[in-house]
Amino acid sequence: MRGARRAVRHRWAASAVSGLLIVAAPIVERTVDPDTGRALMVAASLVAGGPIAVRAARSLGHRTIGIELLVTTASVGALVIGEFWEAAAVTFLFAVGGALEASTLGRTRRALAELLDLAPAVAVVVRDGEQVQVAADQVGVGETVLVKNGAKVPVDGEVIDGRAVVDEAGITGESIPADKGAGAKVFAGTVSRGGFIRVRATGVGADTTLARVVHRVEEAQEEKARAQRFIERFSRWYTPGIMVLAAVAGLLTEDVVMALTLLVISCPGALVISMPVSIVAGIGRAARSGILIKGGEHLETAARVTAVALDKTGTLTRGRPRLTDLVPVPGTTQHDLLGWAALAEAGSEHPLARPVLEAAREAGLPAPPLPDQVVPHPGKGVQARSGTHRIVVGSLGLLAESGIVADPWTRATVAGFAEAGRTPMAVALDGAVLGVIAMADEVRADAAAMVRELRDAGVRRVVMLTGDDARVARAVAATTGVAEVRAGLLPEDKLAAVRALQAEGQVVAMVGDGVNDAPALATADVGIAMGAAGSDVALETADLALMSDNLMRLPEAIRLSRLTVRNLRQNAAIALVTVAVLLSGVLLGGVTMAIGMFVHQASVLVVIVNGMRLLRIRPRTVEAHRACTAAGEVRPATAGSR
């Protein structure tokens, strides 16, 4: 019984029964009895039209006049005037179109289903020294999880020991598996392609990156674009307007069939469905590439981007600066210079602190104690106090603010490092300069290709915003092909730079890490977070989140947004042209109710299929990335700025 009920409720059941009755009706009419044949045709229209009428009544209950009401009114009118074939044909075609629409729309959501399939069901954890298999959502934070060859990683976590090659394509969109060793981060839903690792769980169940990605994609596919909201508002007025128009036309011409036909051919079904199918397909296709788009509105905005503002450190460069030079003043050793710099940086949270501390450790210096007081100066450096000593590490400007006079040698040394493409910092102790240290970062191998691809995608201006020295910034710009550089910027200056671009009429996308440069990211028309995998802040705050650090995902996101909006426009044009042609056909004669419904439903399927094309797009930035990775080498450039 339950199986029979499921079959009846299946989306194709009403269409199938109605279709059989329509085929049988003329046969019975000619061979058995004309009245029986006509009764079968009426039954066909009732079987297919019943669910349509129910939906129309529900919509009216919510004070909404929808497409179903137009079809129901037209079919009932046809039955009343004895046009049984027309009534059956209209309801049958509408039912078939609805079933096809539901089926094909389901395919556009396949990207989300694929993400859900990534979620592992079980995990192997170590409890009381034994391996125990448990449900993945039953793993506790801090527990040790074993990931063997071929197994899915069940949690977000940090590798304790072992080594494995992990396929992260489902999360980051990267096709090349990543090598994971002790200290590396792994994400739930990724797959070990070789090796064995022990992982300490840091995120489980709904707190994993995969769960947050799925949640974000679900929200994004439901969020409406501006054009979609406009079409829905338009249809709420359009539908009752068409009913009034049909009634007036019927009264004036005394042609009831024409009035009913107007109801059928004027259904805005293709126009209404054209928007969500493209939005859902575009967002789903982006998710496959590790590009999370917050919703249709942000996708539309990304398609209009004319200027991209890039932070230098961690975006154009790898963000892993290393200490390259130690130049002490006469009477000071390199160890002394490095030791005092490390002491000041021990209490700093800035990325430039890490290479100083690493260099001190590699030089065999003892781990510096935490200073008594640390005062960061964003964009300039850091001041620290340890006992009676005051240490300053940073730019010449910070030295001046601290009342320290930089002698000509210090100025010349700083200038020399900057001209060479390194980031220099002076180190002073108790008001006297001890020397200059310099750092270098690496320009990403695909940075130049990314800039070219942005321009090919239609971005007119690519601007570097950095707190680094202007000479250092120009060196990176020359390497990457960035034409505009704004250097020596504090966080508030970057915000002002974004606003200035907007004041010039630019639609600005700001690219950062989702945490730093937060004001600029929030002010930009589109905030884009790089390397968002594992970052709660980036996933929640960014309009677009690129899950990997692959720069080529940036132009791919812009290009895919433009393709999706172009697809939206194509679908709207198809829908409007179809209605215009059918309307002309009705007024001029020749378009019947059945033909009108057939063409209308065909246009619905055309816009759905056109939207689904987005799922098969393979942006050329993928090939560009592979080419530049294969041919290019990582080039040294500057370190980051404070």
XYZ file of C-alpha atoms in Angstrom:
642
model
C 0.000 0.000 0.000
C 2.776 2.403 0.918
C 4.535 1.632 -2.347
C 1.368 2.407 -4.284
C 0.954 5.693 -2.448
C 4.527 6.651 -3.221
C 3.958 5.827 -6.895
C 0.815 7.986 -6.989
C 2.630 10.848 -5.321
C 5.589 10.577 -7.665
C 6.052 13.702 -9.729
C 5.372 11.837 -12.980
C 2.264 9.918 -11.837
C -0.356 12.532 -12.745
C 1.296 13.246 -16.088
C 1.492 9.552 -16.978
C -2.160 8.821 -16.144
C -3.356 11.971 -17.899
C -1.304 11.141 -20.971
C -2.760 7.615 -21.181
C -6.292 9.012 -20.897
C -5.603 11.571 -23.656
C -4.347 8.809 -25.961
C -7.278 6.543 -25.135
C -9.978 9.241 -25.472
C -10.046 9.602 -29.316
C -9.803 5.838 -29.762
C -12.772 5.240 -27.479
C -14.668 8.128 -29.078
C -14.364 6.532 -32.542
C -14.758 2.872 -31.634
C -17.011 2.751 -28.582
C -18.958 5.888 -27.757
C -18.333 9.611 -28.396
C -19.595 10.622 -24.950
C -17.286 8.111 -23.239
C -14.368 9.427 -25.247
C -15.129 12.984 -24.203
C -15.485 11.843 -20.587
C -11.993 10.346 -20.758
C -10.671 13.680 -22.032
C -12.361 15.468 -19.130
C -10.875 12.896 -16.754
C -7.433 13.539 -18.259
C -7.748 17.258 -17.569
C -8.950 16.596 -14.007
C -6.135 14.138 -13.227
C -3.434 16.517 -14.445
C -5.213 19.683 -13.366
C -6.218 18.562 -9.870
C -2.776 19.060 -8.275
C -2.432 22.331 -10.171
C -5.742 23.584 -8.787
C -4.731 22.557 -5.266
C -1.518 24.578 -5.535
C -3.470 27.527 -6.933
C -5.848 27.395 -3.962
C -2.945 27.267 -1.500
C -1.361 30.283 -3.176
C -4.629 32.194 -2.928
C -4.725 31.269 0.754
C -1.440 33.145 1.069
C -2.874 36.030 -0.994
C -0.674 35.167 -3.962
C -1.934 34.895 -7.531
C 0.436 32.458 -9.211
C 0.893 30.732 -12.531
C -1.188 27.768 -11.370
C -4.246 30.020 -11.073
C -3.878 31.108 -14.697
C -3.666 27.503 -15.887
C -6.573 26.406 -13.655
C -8.777 29.277 -14.844
C -7.963 28.558 -18.492
C -8.602 24.800 -18.200
C -11.890 25.241 -16.269
C -13.030 27.794 -18.846
C -12.182 25.417 -21.667
C -14.206 22.651 -20.002
C -17.183 24.986 -19.533
C -17.285 25.932 -23.224
C -16.767 22.333 -24.330
C -13.117 22.561 -25.436
C -12.230 19.279 -23.736
C -9.095 18.603 -25.806
C -7.717 22.054 -25.063
C -8.345 21.654 -21.321
C -6.655 18.244 -21.241
C -3.716 19.386 -23.360
C -3.064 22.494 -21.238
C -3.103 20.674 -17.903
C -1.118 17.699 -19.237
C 1.625 19.897 -20.723
C 1.819 22.013 -17.565
C 2.117 18.880 -15.407
C 4.847 17.445 -17.649
C 6.682 20.756 -17.616
C 6.486 20.911 -13.818
C 7.876 17.385 -13.483
C 10.730 18.118 -15.876
C 11.408 21.394 -14.096
C 11.647 19.674 -10.704
C 13.880 16.968 -12.132
C 16.310 19.299 -13.876
C 16.394 21.790 -11.021
C 17.410 18.908 -8.776
C 20.443 18.412 -10.960
C 21.550 22.002 -10.460
C 21.784 21.285 -6.726
C 24.033 18.302 -7.306
C 27.084 20.294 -6.205
C 25.579 20.556 -2.722
C 24.752 16.850 -2.726
C 28.361 16.109 -3.654
C 29.524 18.167 -0.678
C 27.176 16.254 1.605
C 28.539 12.973 0.235
C 32.006 14.016 1.385
C 30.968 13.776 5.021
C 32.410 10.559 6.509
C 30.095 8.345 8.550
C 32.624 6.745 10.903
C 35.965 7.490 12.529
C 38.671 5.348 14.098
C 39.751 6.869 17.432
C 42.235 5.786 20.069
C 40.543 5.285 23.436
C 42.305 3.654 26.372
C 45.085 2.600 24.034
C 42.752 0.729 21.677
C 41.368 1.542 18.215
C 37.613 2.093 18.391
C 35.273 2.770 15.464
C 32.617 5.369 16.275
C 30.246 7.657 14.410
C 32.127 10.678 13.072
C 29.984 13.103 15.054
C 30.748 11.219 18.272
C 34.469 12.066 18.206
C 35.441 14.396 21.023
C 37.577 17.504 20.572
C 41.145 16.628 21.501
C 40.780 12.914 20.779
C 43.294 11.137 18.543
C 41.892 9.944 15.210
C 43.651 7.455 12.924
C 43.463 8.078 9.163
C 44.615 5.162 7.045
C 45.287 4.890 3.329
C 42.067 5.389 1.341
C 40.048 6.584 4.338
C 38.181 9.870 4.655
C 39.374 12.295 7.290
C 36.407 12.416 9.722
C 37.310 15.624 11.615
C 39.134 18.903 11.310
C 42.424 18.549 13.106
C 46.182 18.772 13.327
C 48.501 15.950 12.341
C 50.339 14.634 15.415
C 52.631 12.253 13.577
C 52.881 10.185 10.420
C 52.731 11.288 6.811
C 50.067 11.054 4.120
C 49.071 12.478 0.766
C 45.597 13.959 1.178
C 43.137 14.820 -1.590
C 41.515 18.129 -0.577
C 39.637 18.777 -3.839
C 36.228 18.626 -2.158
C 37.136 21.444 0.231
C 39.643 23.659 -1.565
C 38.991 22.708 -5.201
C 42.674 21.829 -5.651
C 43.163 18.805 -7.898
C 46.712 18.035 -6.707
C 46.794 16.130 -3.368
C 48.649 17.853 -0.517
C 51.451 16.286 1.497
C 50.604 16.278 5.219
C 53.077 15.788 8.041
C 53.321 16.663 11.721
C 51.772 20.066 12.459
C 49.764 20.237 9.215
C 46.020 20.963 9.239
C 43.567 18.471 7.761
C 39.858 18.898 7.068
C 36.867 16.607 7.409
C 35.771 15.115 4.093
C 39.249 15.027 2.554
C 40.682 11.642 1.543
C 44.024 9.994 2.275
C 45.543 8.762 -0.991
C 48.515 7.148 0.657
C 50.194 6.982 4.038
C 49.047 6.909 7.650
C 48.541 9.827 10.037
C 47.404 10.380 13.608
C 45.241 13.478 13.947
C 44.252 15.467 17.038
C 40.629 16.540 16.519
C 40.021 20.280 16.713
C 36.623 20.434 15.006
C 33.926 17.759 14.878
C 30.382 17.431 13.581
C 28.827 20.805 12.802
C 32.057 22.581 13.769
C 34.085 21.243 10.831
C 35.035 23.292 7.796
C 32.992 20.932 5.592
C 29.851 21.480 7.693
C 30.312 25.246 7.539
C 30.853 25.087 3.771
C 27.674 23.032 3.276
C 25.738 25.468 5.482
C 27.094 28.440 3.566
C 26.232 26.914 0.163
C 22.721 26.037 1.359
C 22.172 29.620 2.495
C 23.689 31.032 -0.685
C 21.473 28.965 -2.976
C 18.396 30.193 -1.128
C 19.414 33.866 -1.077
C 17.881 35.804 -3.934
C 19.688 38.118 -6.308
C 18.380 41.643 -6.908
C 17.156 40.701 -10.388
C 15.397 37.649 -8.985
C 13.617 39.694 -6.321
C 12.541 42.195 -8.979
C 11.107 39.447 -11.197
C 9.160 37.995 -8.275
C 7.711 41.425 -7.424
C 6.943 41.942 -11.104
C 5.129 38.597 -11.390
C 2.906 39.414 -8.403
C 1.492 42.354 -10.353
C 1.864 40.829 -13.818
C -0.273 37.736 -13.164
C -3.447 39.514 -11.976
C -2.871 42.079 -14.716
C -2.955 39.327 -17.337
C -6.193 37.987 -15.890
C -7.786 41.416 -16.185
C -6.412 41.811 -19.733
C -7.810 38.439 -20.774
C -11.208 39.272 -19.285
C -11.315 42.623 -21.081
C -10.204 41.024 -24.369
C -12.914 38.370 -24.046
C -15.619 40.958 -23.379
C -14.551 43.205 -26.240
C -14.118 40.482 -28.842
C -16.709 38.062 -27.447
C -14.082 35.380 -28.138
C -13.815 33.312 -24.973
C -11.274 30.893 -26.496
C -8.914 33.747 -27.312
C -9.255 35.125 -23.789
C -8.451 31.733 -22.282
C -5.521 31.319 -24.663
C -4.163 34.685 -23.523
C -4.190 33.368 -19.965
C -2.126 30.344 -20.969
C 0.497 31.957 -23.168
C 1.068 34.886 -20.801
C 2.192 32.697 -17.895
C 5.526 34.157 -16.640
C 6.832 30.690 -15.725
C 10.009 30.831 -17.791
C 10.774 34.338 -16.537
C 10.294 33.366 -12.878
C 12.315 30.147 -13.073
C 15.082 31.666 -15.216
C 16.681 33.500 -12.288
C 16.946 30.873 -9.545
C 18.170 28.144 -11.878
C 21.110 30.268 -13.026
C 21.923 31.450 -9.500
C 21.811 27.935 -8.046
C 23.883 26.498 -10.893
C 26.464 29.298 -10.718
C 26.909 29.014 -6.949
C 27.058 25.229 -7.185
C 29.686 25.343 -9.916
C 31.757 27.780 -7.878
C 31.554 25.523 -4.816
C 33.092 22.680 -6.820
C 36.143 24.868 -7.399
C 36.475 25.813 -3.754
C 34.856 29.231 -4.273
C 32.120 30.051 -1.769
C 29.749 32.823 -2.856
C 27.542 34.115 -0.047
C 24.461 34.551 -2.213
C 22.946 35.716 -5.465
C 23.312 39.405 -4.635
C 27.056 39.047 -4.045
C 27.400 37.009 -7.216
C 25.738 39.818 -9.175
C 28.020 42.408 -7.566
C 31.145 40.336 -8.297
C 30.111 40.279 -11.956
C 30.256 44.109 -12.017
C 33.698 44.429 -10.401
C 35.915 46.891 -12.255
C 38.760 47.286 -9.736
C 40.499 44.714 -7.535
C 42.491 45.873 -4.513
C 45.115 43.360 -3.399
C 46.944 43.236 -0.119
C 50.583 42.348 -0.829
C 51.634 40.105 2.011
C 50.003 36.701 1.879
C 48.217 37.487 -1.382
C 50.762 38.429 -4.025
C 53.519 36.986 -1.854
C 53.491 33.753 0.094
C 53.321 35.535 3.431
C 56.230 33.472 4.756
C 59.013 36.060 5.024
C 62.470 34.986 6.125
C 65.246 36.989 7.724
C 67.927 37.565 5.094
C 70.233 40.235 6.487
C 71.690 41.330 9.846
C 73.821 44.475 9.676
C 74.902 45.695 13.133
C 76.562 49.045 13.816
C 80.253 48.924 14.778
C 80.671 47.597 18.291
C 77.533 45.420 18.117
C 77.538 41.744 17.112
C 74.959 40.064 14.903
C 73.922 37.928 17.880
C 73.298 41.025 19.987
C 71.310 42.650 17.195
C 69.221 39.534 16.613
C 68.759 38.866 20.339
C 67.307 42.307 21.128
C 65.066 42.174 18.025
C 63.793 38.730 19.068
C 63.077 39.958 22.584
C 60.856 42.758 21.245
C 59.132 40.466 18.750
C 58.444 37.770 21.373
C 55.379 39.730 22.419
C 54.245 40.720 18.907
C 51.408 39.090 16.998
C 52.502 40.405 13.585
C 53.625 37.899 10.912
C 57.062 39.570 10.767
C 57.744 38.456 14.328
C 57.905 34.809 13.273
C 60.949 35.013 10.959
C 62.902 36.996 13.596
C 62.160 34.400 16.269
C 62.921 31.532 13.875
C 66.260 33.102 12.920
C 67.154 33.523 16.613
C 66.340 29.889 17.293
C 68.381 28.694 14.288
C 71.309 30.840 15.478
C 71.285 28.945 18.772
C 70.148 31.892 20.866
C 68.165 31.084 23.994
C 64.408 31.555 23.758
C 63.742 35.204 24.642
C 61.522 35.935 27.641
C 58.284 37.781 27.111
C 58.834 41.540 27.406
C 57.152 43.431 30.207
C 55.281 45.674 27.808
C 54.603 45.593 24.063
C 53.116 48.456 22.039
C 52.390 47.565 18.406
C 52.371 50.333 15.804
C 50.418 49.006 12.796
C 52.237 49.697 9.575
C 55.366 50.891 11.404
C 56.729 48.346 13.899
C 56.749 47.530 17.575
C 58.021 49.045 20.819
C 58.800 46.846 23.807
C 60.017 47.321 27.354
C 61.998 44.680 29.268
C 63.116 45.714 32.703
C 64.799 49.088 32.311
C 65.439 48.621 28.591
C 63.342 50.102 25.795
C 63.536 48.368 22.392
C 62.209 49.718 19.099
C 62.012 47.570 15.943
C 60.509 49.097 12.833
C 60.614 51.828 10.232
C 62.592 55.060 10.303
C 59.281 56.801 10.924
C 58.750 54.822 14.118
C 62.265 55.687 15.252
C 61.501 59.366 14.713
C 58.234 59.104 16.650
C 60.177 57.448 19.470
C 62.616 60.361 19.598
C 65.486 58.375 18.064
C 67.614 60.096 15.419
C 68.690 57.804 12.597
C 72.227 58.596 11.462
C 73.155 58.726 7.744
C 74.536 55.171 7.837
C 71.222 53.791 9.121
C 69.253 55.727 6.527
C 71.531 54.569 3.718
C 71.367 50.933 4.856
C 67.583 51.003 5.054
C 67.360 52.613 1.617
C 69.755 50.052 0.135
C 67.708 47.096 1.358
C 64.479 48.681 0.130
C 65.932 49.286 -3.330
C 67.037 45.636 -3.398
C 63.452 44.520 -2.804
C 63.734 43.624 0.851
C 61.826 44.924 3.859
C 64.242 46.698 6.241
C 63.674 47.373 9.942
C 65.922 49.362 12.225
C 66.598 48.031 15.733
C 67.225 50.488 18.557
C 68.019 49.912 22.233
C 67.542 52.653 24.810
C 67.547 55.370 22.166
C 70.600 54.135 20.212
C 70.465 52.288 16.878
C 71.977 48.772 17.067
C 71.676 48.017 13.371
C 69.313 47.072 10.576
C 67.676 43.737 9.804
C 66.019 42.890 6.488
C 63.522 40.296 5.335
C 62.419 38.848 2.033
C 59.288 37.056 0.981
C 58.538 35.129 -2.200
C 56.240 36.322 -4.938
C 53.798 33.551 -5.721
C 54.542 31.728 -8.960
C 51.032 32.419 -10.247
C 50.780 36.072 -9.162
C 51.643 37.540 -12.570
C 49.315 35.095 -14.349
C 46.551 35.994 -11.910
C 46.899 39.706 -12.699
C 46.763 38.963 -16.448
C 43.691 36.784 -15.987
C 41.937 39.490 -13.978
C 42.426 41.916 -16.848
C 41.272 39.307 -19.367
C 38.172 38.765 -17.207
C 37.281 42.449 -17.614
C 38.802 44.017 -14.489
C 40.069 47.438 -15.540
C 42.237 48.295 -12.519
C 44.363 46.102 -10.264
C 45.708 48.031 -7.269
C 48.196 46.927 -4.624
C 47.522 48.243 -1.128
C 50.381 47.662 1.292
C 51.906 49.082 4.423
C 55.363 48.292 3.090
C 57.940 50.768 1.840
C 57.112 52.231 -1.586
C 60.365 50.947 -3.098
C 59.650 47.435 -1.850
C 56.088 47.584 -3.161
C 57.264 48.751 -6.582
C 59.615 45.766 -6.781
C 56.708 43.372 -6.247
C 54.530 45.338 -8.668
C 57.195 45.103 -11.369
C 57.379 41.342 -10.891
C 53.622 40.749 -10.913
C 52.503 43.318 -13.477
C 50.433 45.438 -11.081
C 50.277 48.957 -12.501
C 48.993 50.865 -9.455
C 50.744 50.790 -6.082
C 49.723 52.529 -2.888
C 52.365 51.870 -0.246
C 53.095 52.860 3.322
C 49.429 52.462 4.241
C 48.017 51.968 7.707
C 44.770 49.938 8.024
C 42.712 53.121 7.982
C 44.605 54.273 4.881
C 43.601 51.073 3.074
C 39.996 51.783 3.988
C 40.370 55.305 2.576
C 41.944 53.887 -0.606
C 38.961 51.593 -1.168
C 36.562 54.495 -0.639
C 38.551 56.639 -3.043
C 38.250 53.981 -5.747
C 34.507 53.786 -5.141
C 34.248 57.578 -5.345
C 35.809 57.318 -8.810
C 32.916 55.102 -9.872
C 34.703 51.774 -9.512
C 33.034 48.614 -8.232
C 35.743 47.409 -5.884
C 36.687 43.918 -4.736
C 39.104 43.848 -1.790
C 41.179 40.693 -1.341
C 42.553 39.801 2.088
C 42.576 37.032 4.665
C 39.200 37.823 6.238
C 40.769 38.983 9.516
C 43.411 41.602 8.725
C 42.311 44.686 6.821
C 38.766 44.015 8.053
C 37.564 47.644 7.572
C 38.663 47.666 3.921
C 37.116 44.239 3.313
C 33.834 45.351 4.863
C 33.721 48.637 2.928
C 34.527 47.150 -0.471
C 31.625 46.220 -2.738
C 32.874 42.633 -2.576
C 35.084 41.344 0.244
C 37.099 38.293 -0.823
C 38.912 36.102 1.702
C 41.912 34.085 0.519
C 42.731 30.679 1.980
C 39.516 30.508 4.008
C 39.632 26.745 4.698
C 39.508 26.305 8.445
C 38.807 29.981 9.122
C 35.469 30.615 10.840
C 35.861 34.377 10.483
C 36.532 34.245 6.741
C 33.614 31.909 6.046
C 31.200 34.062 8.031
C 32.289 37.573 7.047
C 33.498 37.388 3.450
C 31.148 37.905 0.514
C 33.309 35.470 -1.425
C 35.660 32.977 0.223
C 38.422 31.226 -1.728
C 39.043 28.043 0.196
C 42.609 27.550 -1.050
C 45.574 29.888 -1.451
C 45.506 29.318 -5.206
C 45.523 32.828 -6.685
C 43.955 31.628 -9.926
C 40.694 31.083 -8.056
C 40.317 34.877 -7.894
C 39.933 35.546 -11.639
C 37.976 32.298 -11.885
C 35.470 33.659 -9.349
C 35.128 36.950 -11.257
C 34.782 35.180 -14.593
C 32.227 32.690 -13.273
C 30.180 35.535 -11.779
C 30.141 37.316 -15.134
C 29.145 34.114 -16.944
C 26.313 33.533 -14.478
C 24.914 37.050 -14.863
C 25.194 36.730 -18.656
C 23.244 33.486 -18.354
C 20.599 35.289 -16.275
C 20.166 37.871 -19.015
C 19.973 35.223 -21.726
C 17.243 33.394 -19.829
C 15.258 36.580 -19.242
C 15.494 37.417 -22.947
C 14.331 33.912 -23.943
C 11.339 34.160 -21.604
C 10.293 37.651 -22.731
C 10.712 36.930 -26.452
C 8.664 33.738 -26.107
C 5.776 35.592 -24.455
C 5.935 38.374 -27.070
C 5.876 35.910 -29.987
C 3.015 33.897 -28.514
C 1.026 37.034 -27.743
C 1.414 38.193 -31.336
C 0.380 34.752 -32.545
C -2.805 34.801 -30.477
C -3.801 38.290 -31.573
C -3.045 37.568 -35.225
C -4.552 34.103 -35.078
C -2.992 30.670 -35.462
C -1.821 29.992 -31.896
C -4.218 27.719 -30.039
C -4.360 27.122 -26.304
C -2.546 23.767 -26.606
C 0.147 25.152 -28.890
C 0.626 28.122 -26.579
C 1.080 25.873 -23.536
C 3.461 23.599 -25.456
C 5.677 26.509 -26.520
C 5.490 28.050 -23.060
C 6.613 24.831 -21.359
C 9.339 24.392 -23.959
C 10.665 27.850 -23.083
C 10.732 26.853 -19.387
C 12.868 23.829 -20.212
C 15.124 25.897 -22.465
C 15.970 28.366 -19.679
C 16.579 25.510 -17.230
C 18.913 23.699 -19.632
C 20.662 26.980 -20.413
C 21.193 27.604 -16.691
C 22.533 24.087 -16.202
C 25.267 24.802 -18.740
C 27.028 26.660 -15.931
C 27.611 23.345 -14.167
C 29.717 22.128 -17.089
C 31.885 25.225 -17.454
C 35.591 24.665 -17.019
C 37.085 28.150 -16.650
C 40.284 28.648 -18.585
C 41.994 29.914 -15.451
C 42.481 26.253 -14.530
C 44.652 25.703 -17.590
C 46.420 29.028 -17.011
C 47.274 28.003 -13.453
C 48.693 24.680 -14.573
C 50.777 26.352 -17.263
C 52.272 28.962 -14.957
C 52.918 26.394 -12.248
C 54.712 24.125 -14.677
C 56.763 26.857 -16.341
C 57.364 29.403 -13.589
C 59.593 29.333 -10.572
C 58.932 31.099 -7.303
C 60.728 34.416 -7.349
C 62.116 36.212 -4.322
C 60.560 39.510 -3.484
C 59.713 41.433 -0.381
C 58.618 40.564 3.062
C 55.392 41.816 4.481
C 54.883 45.121 6.171
C 53.438 45.844 9.524
